[in-house]
Structure formats: structure tokens, C-alpha cells
Amino acid sequence: MTRGAAIVGWAHTPFGKLDEPDVESLIGRVAAAALDHAGVAPADVDAITVGVYNNGFSRQGFEGALVATNLPDLAYAPSMHVENACATGSAALYSALDFIESGRGRIALVVGAEKMTATAGSELGDILLTACYRKEEMGESGFAGIFGRIAQTYFQRYGDRSQELAMIAAKNHKHGLANPLAHMCKDFGFDFCNTVSDRNPLVAGPLRRTDCSLVSDGAAALVVADEETAQTLRRAISFRARQHVNDMLPLSRRDPVAFEGARRAWSRAKADAGIAIDDLDLVETHDCFTIAEMIEYEAMGLAEPGQGWRVAREGQSSRGGRLPVNLSGGLKSRGHPLGATGVSQHVMAAMQLVGEAGEMQLPDAALAGVFNMGGAAVANYVSILERTK
């Protein structure tokens, strides 16, 4: 018989171009801090999962073993490295939850980290393409080119929505002003995001620089515990539902603008949680590119297919709107260190639910959704979170 699990503590570095020389040092910034936040001793940790994408960002692999180099008291705790493209952080978290819910242990530590800014631009672009179906999807524009083609397909089918993409970018940068951990705390405004210029050039297809997330360093960590143990600790944020649904890797074998795997993950999670989309107070979603967030509005049920642009234009996803999305600034403003992103999204949602989000705080936040995806909506993770202590 399975049992539930809850988030009981966390830690988060700033995202950006950080002084830490490698992923090992980034892991060291958050592992002990998360345990302290949870009120858990290293001796009580039954398992460790580490999410690092790597694939060439570092010559040091075997990242699961790096936690103990910073915390020797964890040397004998079973630890493993997890990678699942841009959803690596959520994959690490879900692996830890599976461990707890199976009854194999009471407490697990989850760490997500990435050091990206030390890698040269041309090499970085090639590394990112490992998250696509390289046989068909490699191109000079790198990973942005894939989402540029997705945007072009969407525009051909539903009309040019460049203005609405700029609205999403401007919205997330405005939200990010309230997040002291964000990579880029700057309100660019709609006009700048909507105008092609030397400072905001076209990157791929109709996507401008402001439509693309940032290359960042950073780490985040979560401590999870079984529900009984969680009730003895300082706080507990439980999973009312969680779902992981995959889709075909080659875009040629699916509708590239449908995000069907994401839609199914959201549909199943909402059904498991017994909620409708309007029951959520906020969502942290995966805006690696603004076109992704627009299509995700449709996948989560805020709009019908082809109508996600209305959510942006009508301000439905802004603070004070129907469903605030990415109050943390999202990947667009907060940053996107690949292995850390999914963990970070869950930290941002958990902070809201316990009232520890500072200037980002949404009053009376009780139910939060998190969506993290790997590749172009290939690995899709949806969590529905609520505070239970």
C-alpha cells in the first residue's frame, strides 16, 4: 500500500551568472540549507536524488555522488543522478517521491543544479540540441530554432500572435521584479518586447530575444517526507495530484502545436485532484520560450486550442487576473539552469503556499499548479500542491 509524501523544506540559490566554478559547488550551496530549513539532520536522510542535465556542460559526471563531497554525513545514503532534458529537476523530485511513497524510506533530499554560463556559446547550443530529435531537428538556430518553427506553425494556423508573445514576455519580466532570486530583475515593458531592434533581434523564426529564456547557473533543493513524518516537522506541502506523461520525441510524428502530452498530464492531474483549472490560485509553468507558455495555456485548460493568445491579451495570466502564471518571473525572468528548473518551480509554488514568497506573495494562496517539460513538450510533469501543515 502506498503512502503520500510532502515537501517539508527547501533552499534556492540566485539564478544567473554565478561565481561558483562548477555544479559541485552549486549543489553545496543548497543541500545543507534545505535540510536546515526542514529541520532534518543528515543522519535522517534515507535517499538522495540529484537532477543535473550536463550532457557536456561539465566533464564531471556521476553527480549523484557530489552531494556527499559537500556533506560527508550523507556519504552512505543511497544517491542517484537523474536526467530528463529540461524536466530533469521534476524527474529527480518524482523519483524521490516514488521512493517515499513505496515505503522504502521516510525522508529524501532532492537537488537540482546546472552550471551553464561557463560554456562557450557555440558549444552550449550543441549541448542543448541533445534534448531534441537530432536526426531531424538540428539546425543553425539551435534549440530556439525548434520553438521558432513551432511558433511559425502556430501563426500559420491561428494567425500572427507576435504581440501576445511580447505580452507574455513583458508579464513575466514584470513579475520577476518581485523575485530577488531571479536572473534578470528588469521590467522591459511591452513595447520593447514587441519591437525588433539591435537589443532585441530576431533569434529564430518569429521569436525575438525577449521570447527566449536565459542561460543561467543555479541550484535548488527540496526535502520530502512521508505524510506521517511531515506532520512532525515545521511545514508540509502535499501533492494532491502529480502526473508524468510523455509524448513522441520527433515533432514530425505529432502535431507540434498541440502539446498533447502536456494536455493529458494536466487533464489527469486535475481529475486526480478533483479540481477544475479555476480552482487553482497560481501556476508555475515552463516558459522556455513565450510560444511554449501560450500553448501551455491551452494544455492546462485556460483556453481552447488556438485561443491561448487571448489569455495573454486579456491579462488572465497576470497578477490580479483569472489565474496568475509565473509570479516568480518564470524561466523568462527567473532563469533556466536546466537541472534546477523543475525543483525551482516547486520551491516557488511551495513558498507561495506557506506565505514565504515575500514581494511575490499572492494573498491567501491555497492551491498551486506546476508544469515542467523536457524538450518540446516530450516529458511532461504536472503537480497540484496544497499546504497540509
mmCIF file of C-alpha atoms in Angstrom:
data_model
loop_
_atom_site.group_PDB
_atom_site.id
_atom_site.type_symbol
_atom_site.label_atom_id
_atom_site.label_comp_id
_atom_site.label_asym_id
_atom_site.label_seq_id
_atom_site.Cartn_x
_atom_site.Cartn_y
_atom_site.Cartn_z
ATOM 1 C CA MET A 1 0.000 0.000 0.000
ATOM 2 C CA THR A 2 1.446 3.364 -0.997
ATOM 3 C CA ARG A 3 1.527 6.393 1.251
ATOM 4 C CA GLY A 4 1.628 10.067 0.486
ATOM 5 C CA ALA A 5 4.637 12.354 0.538
ATOM 6 C CA ALA A 6 5.051 16.060 1.220
ATOM 7 C CA ILE A 7 7.606 18.819 0.736
ATOM 8 C CA VAL A 8 8.942 19.850 4.144
ATOM 9 C CA GLY A 9 11.819 22.195 3.312
ATOM 10 C CA TRP A 10 13.835 23.821 0.541
ATOM 11 C CA ALA A 11 16.709 26.062 -0.485
ATOM 12 C CA HIS A 12 17.412 28.089 -3.618
ATOM 13 C CA THR A 13 20.424 29.990 -4.922
ATOM 14 C CA PRO A 14 20.030 33.109 -7.001
ATOM 15 C CA PHE A 15 19.929 32.249 -10.707
ATOM 16 C CA GLY A 16 22.270 33.983 -13.130
ATOM 17 C CA LYS A 17 25.966 34.123 -13.934
ATOM 18 C CA LEU A 18 27.281 32.891 -10.592
ATOM 19 C CA ASP A 19 30.776 32.807 -9.141
ATOM 20 C CA GLU A 20 30.610 29.121 -8.223
ATOM 21 C CA PRO A 21 33.048 27.349 -10.570
ATOM 22 C CA ASP A 22 31.134 24.105 -11.049
ATOM 23 C CA VAL A 23 27.972 22.157 -10.350
ATOM 24 C CA GLU A 24 29.504 20.545 -7.261
ATOM 25 C CA SER A 25 29.825 23.921 -5.561
ATOM 26 C CA LEU A 26 26.265 24.857 -6.557
ATOM 27 C CA ILE A 27 24.980 21.632 -5.000
ATOM 28 C CA GLY A 28 26.904 22.559 -1.868
ATOM 29 C CA ARG A 29 25.051 25.860 -1.566
ATOM 30 C CA VAL A 30 21.637 24.245 -1.256
ATOM 31 C CA ALA A 31 21.915 20.719 0.184
ATOM 32 C CA ALA A 32 22.658 21.578 3.810
ATOM 33 C CA ALA A 33 20.486 24.713 3.646
ATOM 34 C CA ALA A 34 17.433 22.676 2.589
ATOM 35 C CA LEU A 35 17.930 20.225 5.446
ATOM 36 C CA ASP A 36 18.244 23.130 7.887
ATOM 37 C CA HIS A 37 15.060 24.688 6.505
ATOM 38 C CA ALA A 38 13.225 21.387 7.001
ATOM 39 C CA GLY A 39 14.652 20.801 10.452
ATOM 40 C CA VAL A 40 16.097 17.460 9.353
ATOM 41 C CA ALA A 41 19.510 16.070 10.288
ATOM 42 C CA PRO A 42 21.695 14.469 7.604
ATOM 43 C CA ALA A 43 21.522 11.191 9.528
ATOM 44 C CA ASP A 44 17.745 11.093 8.910
ATOM 45 C CA VAL A 45 18.050 11.241 5.104
ATOM 46 C CA ASP A 46 17.163 7.869 3.578
ATOM 47 C CA ALA A 47 17.837 8.711 -0.086
ATOM 48 C CA ILE A 48 19.169 11.441 -2.361
ATOM 49 C CA THR A 49 18.205 12.223 -5.947
ATOM 50 C CA VAL A 50 20.215 14.713 -7.977
ATOM 51 C CA GLY A 51 18.983 16.310 -11.188
ATOM 52 C CA VAL A 52 21.741 17.627 -13.476
ATOM 53 C CA TYR A 53 21.347 17.723 -17.244
ATOM 54 C CA ASN A 54 25.067 18.072 -18.078
ATOM 55 C CA ASN A 55 25.474 16.280 -21.466
ATOM 56 C CA GLY A 56 28.660 18.270 -21.944
ATOM 57 C CA PHE A 57 28.358 21.301 -19.640
ATOM 58 C CA SER A 58 30.874 19.558 -17.383
ATOM 59 C CA ARG A 59 33.414 16.763 -17.712
ATOM 60 C CA GLN A 60 32.409 15.643 -14.209
ATOM 61 C CA GLY A 61 29.565 13.162 -14.353
ATOM 62 C CA PHE A 62 28.271 10.865 -11.579
ATOM 63 C CA GLU A 63 26.578 13.873 -9.992
ATOM 64 C CA GLY A 64 24.599 11.809 -7.503
ATOM 65 C CA ALA A 65 27.813 11.275 -5.562
ATOM 66 C CA LEU A 66 28.612 15.002 -5.355
ATOM 67 C CA VAL A 67 26.202 15.756 -2.510
ATOM 68 C CA ALA A 68 28.368 13.855 -0.035
ATOM 69 C CA THR A 69 31.506 15.752 -1.073
ATOM 70 C CA ASN A 70 29.851 18.788 0.495
ATOM 71 C CA LEU A 71 28.041 16.886 3.271
ATOM 72 C CA PRO A 72 30.184 13.929 4.368
ATOM 73 C CA ASP A 73 27.458 12.841 6.806
ATOM 74 C CA LEU A 74 25.498 11.742 3.716
ATOM 75 C CA ALA A 75 28.281 9.550 2.347
ATOM 76 C CA TYR A 76 26.385 6.307 2.971
ATOM 77 C CA ALA A 77 22.905 7.452 1.935
ATOM 78 C CA PRO A 78 21.857 5.894 -1.401
ATOM 79 C CA SER A 79 22.111 8.597 -4.039
ATOM 80 C CA MET A 80 21.465 8.680 -7.762
ATOM 81 C CA HIS A 81 21.670 11.073 -10.680
ATOM 82 C CA VAL A 82 18.584 11.679 -12.845
ATOM 83 C CA GLU A 83 18.382 13.335 -16.272
ATOM 84 C CA ASN A 84 15.272 14.020 -18.337
ATOM 85 C CA ALA A 85 16.086 17.041 -20.502
ATOM 86 C CA CYS A 86 14.614 20.320 -19.231
ATOM 87 C CA ALA A 87 12.373 18.330 -16.844
ATOM 88 C CA THR A 88 15.403 16.858 -15.074
ATOM 89 C CA GLY A 89 14.529 18.609 -11.806
ATOM 90 C CA SER A 90 10.981 17.251 -11.718
ATOM 91 C CA ALA A 91 12.265 13.795 -12.657
ATOM 92 C CA ALA A 92 14.569 13.895 -9.634
ATOM 93 C CA LEU A 93 11.714 15.043 -7.414
ATOM 94 C CA TYR A 94 9.287 12.393 -8.666
ATOM 95 C CA SER A 95 11.942 9.696 -8.191
ATOM 96 C CA ALA A 96 12.287 10.778 -4.570
ATOM 97 C CA LEU A 97 8.513 10.817 -4.114
ATOM 98 C CA ASP A 98 8.297 7.306 -5.567
ATOM 99 C CA PHE A 99 10.943 6.186 -3.050
ATOM 100 C CA ILE A 100 8.996 7.645 -0.116
ATOM 101 C CA GLU A 101 5.557 6.522 -1.282
ATOM 102 C CA SER A 102 6.780 2.964 -1.825
ATOM 103 C CA GLY A 103 7.661 2.772 1.855
ATOM 104 C CA ARG A 104 11.400 2.337 1.291
ATOM 105 C CA GLY A 105 12.233 5.355 3.448
ATOM 106 C CA ARG A 106 10.850 8.339 5.334
ATOM 107 C CA ILE A 107 12.919 11.322 4.156
ATOM 108 C CA ALA A 108 14.646 12.142 0.865
ATOM 109 C CA LEU A 109 16.762 15.035 -0.336
ATOM 110 C CA VAL A 110 16.295 16.327 -3.889
ATOM 111 C CA VAL A 111 18.844 18.613 -5.540
ATOM 112 C CA GLY A 112 18.679 20.181 -8.996
ATOM 113 C CA ALA A 113 21.624 22.147 -10.381
ATOM 114 C CA GLU A 114 23.330 23.328 -13.556
ATOM 115 C CA LYS A 115 26.403 25.389 -14.429
ATOM 116 C CA MET A 116 25.796 26.729 -17.931
ATOM 117 C CA THR A 117 27.417 30.150 -18.295
ATOM 118 C CA ALA A 118 30.985 28.817 -18.329
ATOM 119 C CA THR A 119 30.298 27.018 -21.635
ATOM 120 C CA ALA A 120 31.054 28.776 -24.912
ATOM 121 C CA GLY A 121 28.014 29.806 -26.944
ATOM 122 C CA SER A 122 28.548 27.506 -29.910
ATOM 123 C CA GLU A 123 29.215 24.526 -27.674
ATOM 124 C CA LEU A 124 26.241 25.388 -25.468
ATOM 125 C CA GLY A 125 23.905 25.406 -28.449
ATOM 126 C CA ASP A 126 25.042 21.944 -29.490
ATOM 127 C CA ILE A 127 24.563 20.617 -25.954
ATOM 128 C CA LEU A 128 21.002 21.944 -25.837
ATOM 129 C CA LEU A 129 20.209 20.144 -29.078
ATOM 130 C CA THR A 130 20.700 16.837 -27.258
ATOM 131 C CA ALA A 131 17.171 17.463 -25.942
ATOM 132 C CA CYS A 132 15.696 17.212 -29.439
ATOM 133 C CA TYR A 133 15.466 14.504 -32.097
ATOM 134 C CA ARG A 134 18.773 15.364 -33.683
ATOM 135 C CA LYS A 135 18.251 13.215 -36.775
ATOM 136 C CA GLU A 136 15.569 15.625 -37.939
ATOM 137 C CA GLU A 137 15.630 18.745 -35.796
ATOM 138 C CA MET A 138 19.209 20.010 -35.723
ATOM 139 C CA GLY A 139 19.675 23.431 -37.257
ATOM 140 C CA GLU A 140 21.801 26.559 -37.203
ATOM 141 C CA SER A 141 19.394 28.289 -34.822
ATOM 142 C CA GLY A 142 19.849 25.612 -32.168
ATOM 143 C CA PHE A 143 17.063 24.758 -29.745
ATOM 144 C CA ALA A 144 15.478 28.170 -30.314
ATOM 145 C CA GLY A 145 15.031 27.128 -33.939
ATOM 146 C CA ILE A 146 12.774 24.263 -32.878
ATOM 147 C CA PHE A 147 10.462 26.589 -30.983
ATOM 148 C CA GLY A 148 10.763 29.130 -33.787
ATOM 149 C CA ARG A 149 9.301 26.516 -36.116
ATOM 150 C CA ILE A 150 6.598 25.729 -33.561
ATOM 151 C CA ALA A 151 5.726 29.443 -33.436
ATOM 152 C CA GLN A 152 5.613 29.644 -37.240
ATOM 153 C CA THR A 153 3.266 26.656 -37.396
ATOM 154 C CA TYR A 154 1.032 28.195 -34.729
ATOM 155 C CA PHE A 155 0.932 31.530 -36.588
ATOM 156 C CA GLN A 156 0.151 29.833 -39.894
ATOM 157 C CA ARG A 157 -2.761 28.028 -38.278
ATOM 158 C CA TYR A 158 -4.124 30.662 -35.915
ATOM 159 C CA GLY A 159 -2.740 33.994 -37.112
ATOM 160 C CA ASP A 160 0.292 36.086 -36.201
ATOM 161 C CA ARG A 161 0.412 36.304 -32.413
ATOM 162 C CA SER A 162 3.724 38.111 -32.016
ATOM 163 C CA GLN A 163 2.088 40.831 -29.938
ATOM 164 C CA GLU A 164 0.705 38.313 -27.484
ATOM 165 C CA LEU A 165 4.108 36.638 -27.181
ATOM 166 C CA ALA A 166 5.513 40.058 -26.284
ATOM 167 C CA MET A 167 2.775 40.415 -23.680
ATOM 168 C CA ILE A 168 3.840 37.134 -22.095
ATOM 169 C CA ALA A 169 7.490 38.223 -22.046
ATOM 170 C CA ALA A 170 6.636 41.615 -20.556
ATOM 171 C CA LYS A 171 4.336 39.999 -17.981
ATOM 172 C CA ASN A 172 6.978 37.564 -16.766
ATOM 173 C CA HIS A 173 9.666 40.218 -16.547
ATOM 174 C CA LYS A 174 7.305 42.434 -14.567
ATOM 175 C CA HIS A 175 6.519 39.543 -12.205
ATOM 176 C CA GLY A 176 10.240 38.847 -11.873
ATOM 177 C CA LEU A 177 10.861 42.275 -10.364
ATOM 178 C CA ALA A 178 9.451 40.874 -7.107
ATOM 179 C CA ASN A 179 11.802 37.878 -7.093
ATOM 180 C CA PRO A 180 15.221 38.627 -5.562
ATOM 181 C CA LEU A 181 16.476 35.238 -6.813
ATOM 182 C CA ALA A 182 15.710 35.994 -10.472
ATOM 183 C CA HIS A 183 18.446 36.156 -13.102
ATOM 184 C CA MET A 184 17.038 39.291 -14.726
ATOM 185 C CA CYS A 185 15.068 41.646 -12.496
ATOM 186 C CA LYS A 186 14.158 44.169 -15.161
ATOM 187 C CA ASP A 187 10.795 45.338 -16.468
ATOM 188 C CA PHE A 188 11.320 45.604 -20.238
ATOM 189 C CA GLY A 189 7.733 46.580 -20.973
ATOM 190 C CA PHE A 190 5.541 45.525 -23.876
ATOM 191 C CA ASP A 191 6.887 47.995 -26.446
ATOM 192 C CA PHE A 192 10.474 46.801 -26.106
ATOM 193 C CA CYS A 193 9.472 43.122 -26.153
ATOM 194 C CA ASN A 194 7.269 43.694 -29.200
ATOM 195 C CA THR A 195 9.861 45.582 -31.264
ATOM 196 C CA VAL A 196 12.673 44.004 -33.250
ATOM 197 C CA SER A 197 15.830 46.045 -32.621
ATOM 198 C CA ASP A 198 19.575 45.733 -32.155
ATOM 199 C CA ARG A 199 18.933 44.985 -28.485
ATOM 200 C CA ASN A 200 16.029 42.660 -29.233
ATOM 201 C CA PRO A 201 16.838 40.928 -32.519
ATOM 202 C CA LEU A 202 15.039 38.049 -34.156
ATOM 203 C CA VAL A 203 16.587 34.784 -32.945
ATOM 204 C CA ALA A 204 14.644 32.077 -34.787
ATOM 205 C CA GLY A 205 11.542 32.404 -36.940
ATOM 206 C CA PRO A 206 9.269 34.997 -35.319
ATOM 207 C CA LEU A 207 10.928 34.646 -31.903
ATOM 208 C CA ARG A 208 12.863 37.638 -30.630
ATOM 209 C CA ARG A 209 15.487 37.590 -27.892
ATOM 210 C CA THR A 210 12.838 38.566 -25.351
ATOM 211 C CA ASP A 211 10.841 35.471 -26.353
ATOM 212 C CA CYS A 212 13.682 33.183 -25.208
ATOM 213 C CA SER A 213 14.620 32.112 -21.691
ATOM 214 C CA LEU A 214 18.024 32.814 -20.211
ATOM 215 C CA VAL A 215 21.193 30.752 -19.974
ATOM 216 C CA SER A 216 21.736 30.525 -16.231
ATOM 217 C CA ASP A 217 23.647 28.933 -13.387
ATOM 218 C CA GLY A 218 21.839 27.896 -10.240
ATOM 219 C CA ALA A 219 20.643 25.231 -7.860
ATOM 220 C CA ALA A 220 17.570 24.426 -5.804
ATOM 221 C CA ALA A 221 16.818 21.683 -3.301
ATOM 222 C CA LEU A 222 13.760 20.128 -1.690
ATOM 223 C CA VAL A 223 13.336 17.832 1.297
ATOM 224 C CA VAL A 224 10.401 15.425 1.032
ATOM 225 C CA ALA A 225 8.991 13.160 3.716
ATOM 226 C CA ASP A 226 6.154 10.704 4.175
ATOM 227 C CA GLU A 227 2.976 12.333 5.445
ATOM 228 C CA GLU A 228 3.285 10.983 8.994
ATOM 229 C CA THR A 229 6.828 12.295 9.352
ATOM 230 C CA ALA A 230 5.889 15.570 7.677
ATOM 231 C CA GLN A 231 3.312 16.294 10.366
ATOM 232 C CA THR A 232 6.081 16.263 12.992
ATOM 233 C CA LEU A 233 8.092 18.890 11.107
ATOM 234 C CA ARG A 234 7.698 22.643 10.611
ATOM 235 C CA ARG A 235 5.627 22.615 7.429
ATOM 236 C CA ALA A 236 4.096 20.238 4.894
ATOM 237 C CA ILE A 237 3.115 20.903 1.284
ATOM 238 C CA SER A 238 1.376 17.845 -0.107
ATOM 239 C CA PHE A 239 0.738 16.628 -3.616
ATOM 240 C CA ARG A 240 -2.985 16.457 -4.188
ATOM 241 C CA ALA A 241 -2.019 15.031 -7.571
ATOM 242 C CA ARG A 242 1.026 14.503 -9.751
ATOM 243 C CA GLN A 243 1.296 13.164 -13.264
ATOM 244 C CA HIS A 244 4.072 12.424 -15.740
ATOM 245 C CA VAL A 245 3.031 11.876 -19.369
ATOM 246 C CA ASN A 246 5.411 11.533 -22.295
ATOM 247 C CA ASP A 247 4.919 12.297 -25.986
ATOM 248 C CA MET A 248 6.807 11.332 -29.139
ATOM 249 C CA LEU A 249 10.301 12.826 -29.364
ATOM 250 C CA PRO A 250 10.226 13.617 -33.123
ATOM 251 C CA LEU A 251 7.967 16.588 -33.825
ATOM 252 C CA SER A 252 7.348 15.079 -37.266
ATOM 253 C CA ARG A 253 5.326 12.312 -35.618
ATOM 254 C CA ARG A 254 2.862 14.563 -33.793
ATOM 255 C CA ASP A 255 1.071 17.890 -34.047
ATOM 256 C CA PRO A 256 3.825 20.273 -32.891
ATOM 257 C CA VAL A 257 1.424 22.901 -31.564
ATOM 258 C CA ALA A 258 -0.961 20.568 -29.744
ATOM 259 C CA PHE A 259 1.278 19.734 -26.749
ATOM 260 C CA GLU A 260 -0.854 16.612 -26.364
ATOM 261 C CA GLY A 261 1.342 15.067 -23.678
ATOM 262 C CA ALA A 262 1.075 18.242 -21.629
ATOM 263 C CA ARG A 263 -2.696 18.337 -22.104
ATOM 264 C CA ARG A 264 -3.035 14.736 -20.935
ATOM 265 C CA ALA A 265 -0.818 15.346 -17.911
ATOM 266 C CA TRP A 266 -2.909 18.358 -16.893
ATOM 267 C CA SER A 267 -6.185 16.539 -17.532
ATOM 268 C CA ARG A 268 -5.181 13.544 -15.427
ATOM 269 C CA ALA A 269 -3.775 15.680 -12.617
ATOM 270 C CA LYS A 270 -6.926 17.808 -12.420
ATOM 271 C CA ALA A 271 -9.087 14.682 -12.395
ATOM 272 C CA ASP A 272 -6.966 13.075 -9.656
ATOM 273 C CA ALA A 273 -7.116 16.255 -7.595
ATOM 274 C CA GLY A 274 -10.854 16.669 -8.166
ATOM 275 C CA ILE A 275 -10.490 20.223 -9.412
ATOM 276 C CA ALA A 276 -11.061 22.464 -12.404
ATOM 277 C CA ILE A 277 -8.425 24.861 -13.659
ATOM 278 C CA ASP A 278 -10.155 27.816 -11.987
ATOM 279 C CA ASP A 279 -9.747 26.161 -8.575
ATOM 280 C CA LEU A 280 -6.017 26.873 -8.740
ATOM 281 C CA ASP A 281 -4.699 30.096 -7.250
ATOM 282 C CA LEU A 282 -1.486 30.186 -9.268
ATOM 283 C CA VAL A 283 0.617 28.199 -11.720
ATOM 284 C CA GLU A 284 4.360 27.997 -12.293
ATOM 285 C CA THR A 285 4.741 26.878 -15.896
ATOM 286 C CA HIS A 286 7.619 26.124 -18.256
ATOM 287 C CA ASP A 287 8.112 29.244 -20.388
ATOM 288 C CA CYS A 288 11.396 28.259 -22.027
ATOM 289 C CA PHE A 289 10.021 30.313 -24.910
ATOM 290 C CA THR A 290 6.955 32.555 -24.881
ATOM 291 C CA ILE A 291 5.253 30.381 -27.504
ATOM 292 C CA ALA A 292 5.540 27.472 -25.069
ATOM 293 C CA GLU A 293 3.675 29.371 -22.354
ATOM 294 C CA MET A 294 0.971 30.373 -24.856
ATOM 295 C CA ILE A 295 0.367 26.780 -25.921
ATOM 296 C CA GLU A 296 0.534 25.631 -22.290
ATOM 297 C CA TYR A 297 -2.445 27.889 -21.517
ATOM 298 C CA GLU A 298 -4.363 25.689 -23.919
ATOM 299 C CA ALA A 299 -2.934 22.462 -22.493
ATOM 300 C CA MET A 300 -3.881 23.366 -18.925
ATOM 301 C CA GLY A 301 -7.425 24.283 -19.936
ATOM 302 C CA LEU A 302 -7.390 28.079 -19.729
ATOM 303 C CA ALA A 303 -8.249 28.300 -23.429
ATOM 304 C CA GLU A 304 -9.330 26.170 -26.352
ATOM 305 C CA PRO A 305 -6.717 25.156 -28.969
ATOM 306 C CA GLY A 306 -5.635 28.201 -30.939
ATOM 307 C CA GLN A 307 -7.021 30.614 -28.339
ATOM 308 C CA GLY A 308 -4.157 30.760 -25.839
ATOM 309 C CA TRP A 309 -3.222 34.208 -27.123
ATOM 310 C CA ARG A 310 -6.472 35.529 -25.623
ATOM 311 C CA VAL A 311 -5.254 34.605 -22.129
ATOM 312 C CA ALA A 312 -2.249 36.891 -22.584
ATOM 313 C CA ARG A 313 -4.123 39.716 -24.329
ATOM 314 C CA GLU A 314 -6.874 39.801 -21.691
ATOM 315 C CA GLY A 315 -4.419 39.734 -18.769
ATOM 316 C CA GLN A 316 -5.828 36.473 -17.441
ATOM 317 C CA SER A 317 -2.370 35.156 -16.506
ATOM 318 C CA SER A 318 -1.109 38.353 -14.874
ATOM 319 C CA ARG A 319 -1.121 39.106 -11.163
ATOM 320 C CA GLY A 320 -4.724 40.033 -10.375
ATOM 321 C CA GLY A 321 -6.010 38.083 -13.379
ATOM 322 C CA ARG A 322 -8.056 34.915 -13.650
ATOM 323 C CA LEU A 323 -5.067 32.644 -12.914
ATOM 324 C CA PRO A 324 -1.670 34.238 -12.229
ATOM 325 C CA VAL A 325 1.053 32.365 -14.110
ATOM 326 C CA ASN A 326 4.751 32.594 -13.249
ATOM 327 C CA LEU A 327 4.602 35.049 -10.369
ATOM 328 C CA SER A 328 8.275 34.169 -9.868
ATOM 329 C CA GLY A 329 9.091 35.556 -13.315
ATOM 330 C CA GLY A 330 9.204 32.088 -14.824
ATOM 331 C CA LEU A 331 12.129 30.784 -16.816
ATOM 332 C CA LYS A 332 11.972 34.018 -18.809
ATOM 333 C CA SER A 333 12.993 36.234 -15.867
ATOM 334 C CA ARG A 334 13.983 33.820 -13.067
ATOM 335 C CA GLY A 335 16.316 31.905 -15.383
ATOM 336 C CA HIS A 336 16.644 28.369 -16.680
ATOM 337 C CA PRO A 337 19.567 26.328 -15.296
ATOM 338 C CA LEU A 338 18.254 23.108 -16.795
ATOM 339 C CA GLY A 339 18.686 20.621 -13.955
ATOM 340 C CA ALA A 340 17.480 23.100 -11.351
ATOM 341 C CA THR A 341 14.355 24.372 -13.113
ATOM 342 C CA GLY A 342 11.804 21.742 -12.080
ATOM 343 C CA VAL A 343 12.981 21.822 -8.469
ATOM 344 C CA SER A 344 12.917 25.625 -8.517
ATOM 345 C CA GLN A 345 9.342 25.699 -9.816
ATOM 346 C CA HIS A 346 8.194 23.519 -6.924
ATOM 347 C CA VAL A 347 10.095 25.708 -4.458
ATOM 348 C CA MET A 348 8.430 28.836 -5.854
ATOM 349 C CA ALA A 349 4.965 27.269 -5.550
ATOM 350 C CA ALA A 350 5.663 25.944 -2.046
ATOM 351 C CA MET A 351 6.826 29.386 -0.898
ATOM 352 C CA GLN A 352 3.500 30.825 -2.028
ATOM 353 C CA LEU A 353 1.505 28.171 -0.176
ATOM 354 C CA VAL A 354 3.231 28.778 3.165
ATOM 355 C CA GLY A 355 3.291 32.560 2.838
ATOM 356 C CA GLU A 356 7.085 32.813 2.485
ATOM 357 C CA ALA A 357 7.182 34.347 -1.006
ATOM 358 C CA GLY A 358 7.985 37.915 0.085
ATOM 359 C CA GLU A 359 7.065 40.512 -2.531
ATOM 360 C CA MET A 360 5.955 37.723 -4.886
ATOM 361 C CA GLN A 361 3.318 36.593 -2.380
ATOM 362 C CA LEU A 362 -0.226 36.099 -3.643
ATOM 363 C CA PRO A 363 -2.668 36.657 -0.770
ATOM 364 C CA ASP A 364 -4.412 33.523 0.517
ATOM 365 C CA ALA A 365 -2.751 31.161 -1.954
ATOM 366 C CA ALA A 366 -4.055 27.675 -1.172
ATOM 367 C CA LEU A 367 -3.709 25.543 -4.309
ATOM 368 C CA ALA A 368 -0.870 25.730 -6.843
ATOM 369 C CA GLY A 369 -0.096 24.019 -10.116
ATOM 370 C CA VAL A 370 3.377 23.324 -11.501
ATOM 371 C CA PHE A 371 4.165 22.330 -15.082
ATOM 372 C CA ASN A 372 7.706 21.355 -16.119
ATOM 373 C CA MET A 373 8.512 19.861 -19.506
ATOM 374 C CA GLY A 374 11.524 18.224 -21.096
ATOM 375 C CA GLY A 375 12.272 19.001 -24.738
ATOM 376 C CA ALA A 376 9.456 20.353 -26.886
ATOM 377 C CA ALA A 377 6.676 19.034 -24.613
ATOM 378 C CA VAL A 378 8.095 15.498 -24.689
ATOM 379 C CA ALA A 379 8.397 14.761 -20.943
ATOM 380 C CA ASN A 380 5.508 16.485 -19.171
ATOM 381 C CA TYR A 381 5.193 16.789 -15.384
ATOM 382 C CA VAL A 382 2.201 18.330 -13.579
ATOM 383 C CA SER A 383 1.949 18.745 -9.804
ATOM 384 C CA ILE A 384 -1.022 20.057 -7.831
ATOM 385 C CA LEU A 385 0.215 21.291 -4.448
ATOM 386 C CA GLU A 386 -1.567 22.282 -1.243
ATOM 387 C CA ARG A 387 -0.426 23.082 2.260
ATOM 388 C CA THR A 388 -1.336 20.435 4.852
ATOM 389 C CA LYS A 389 0.600 21.874 7.791
#
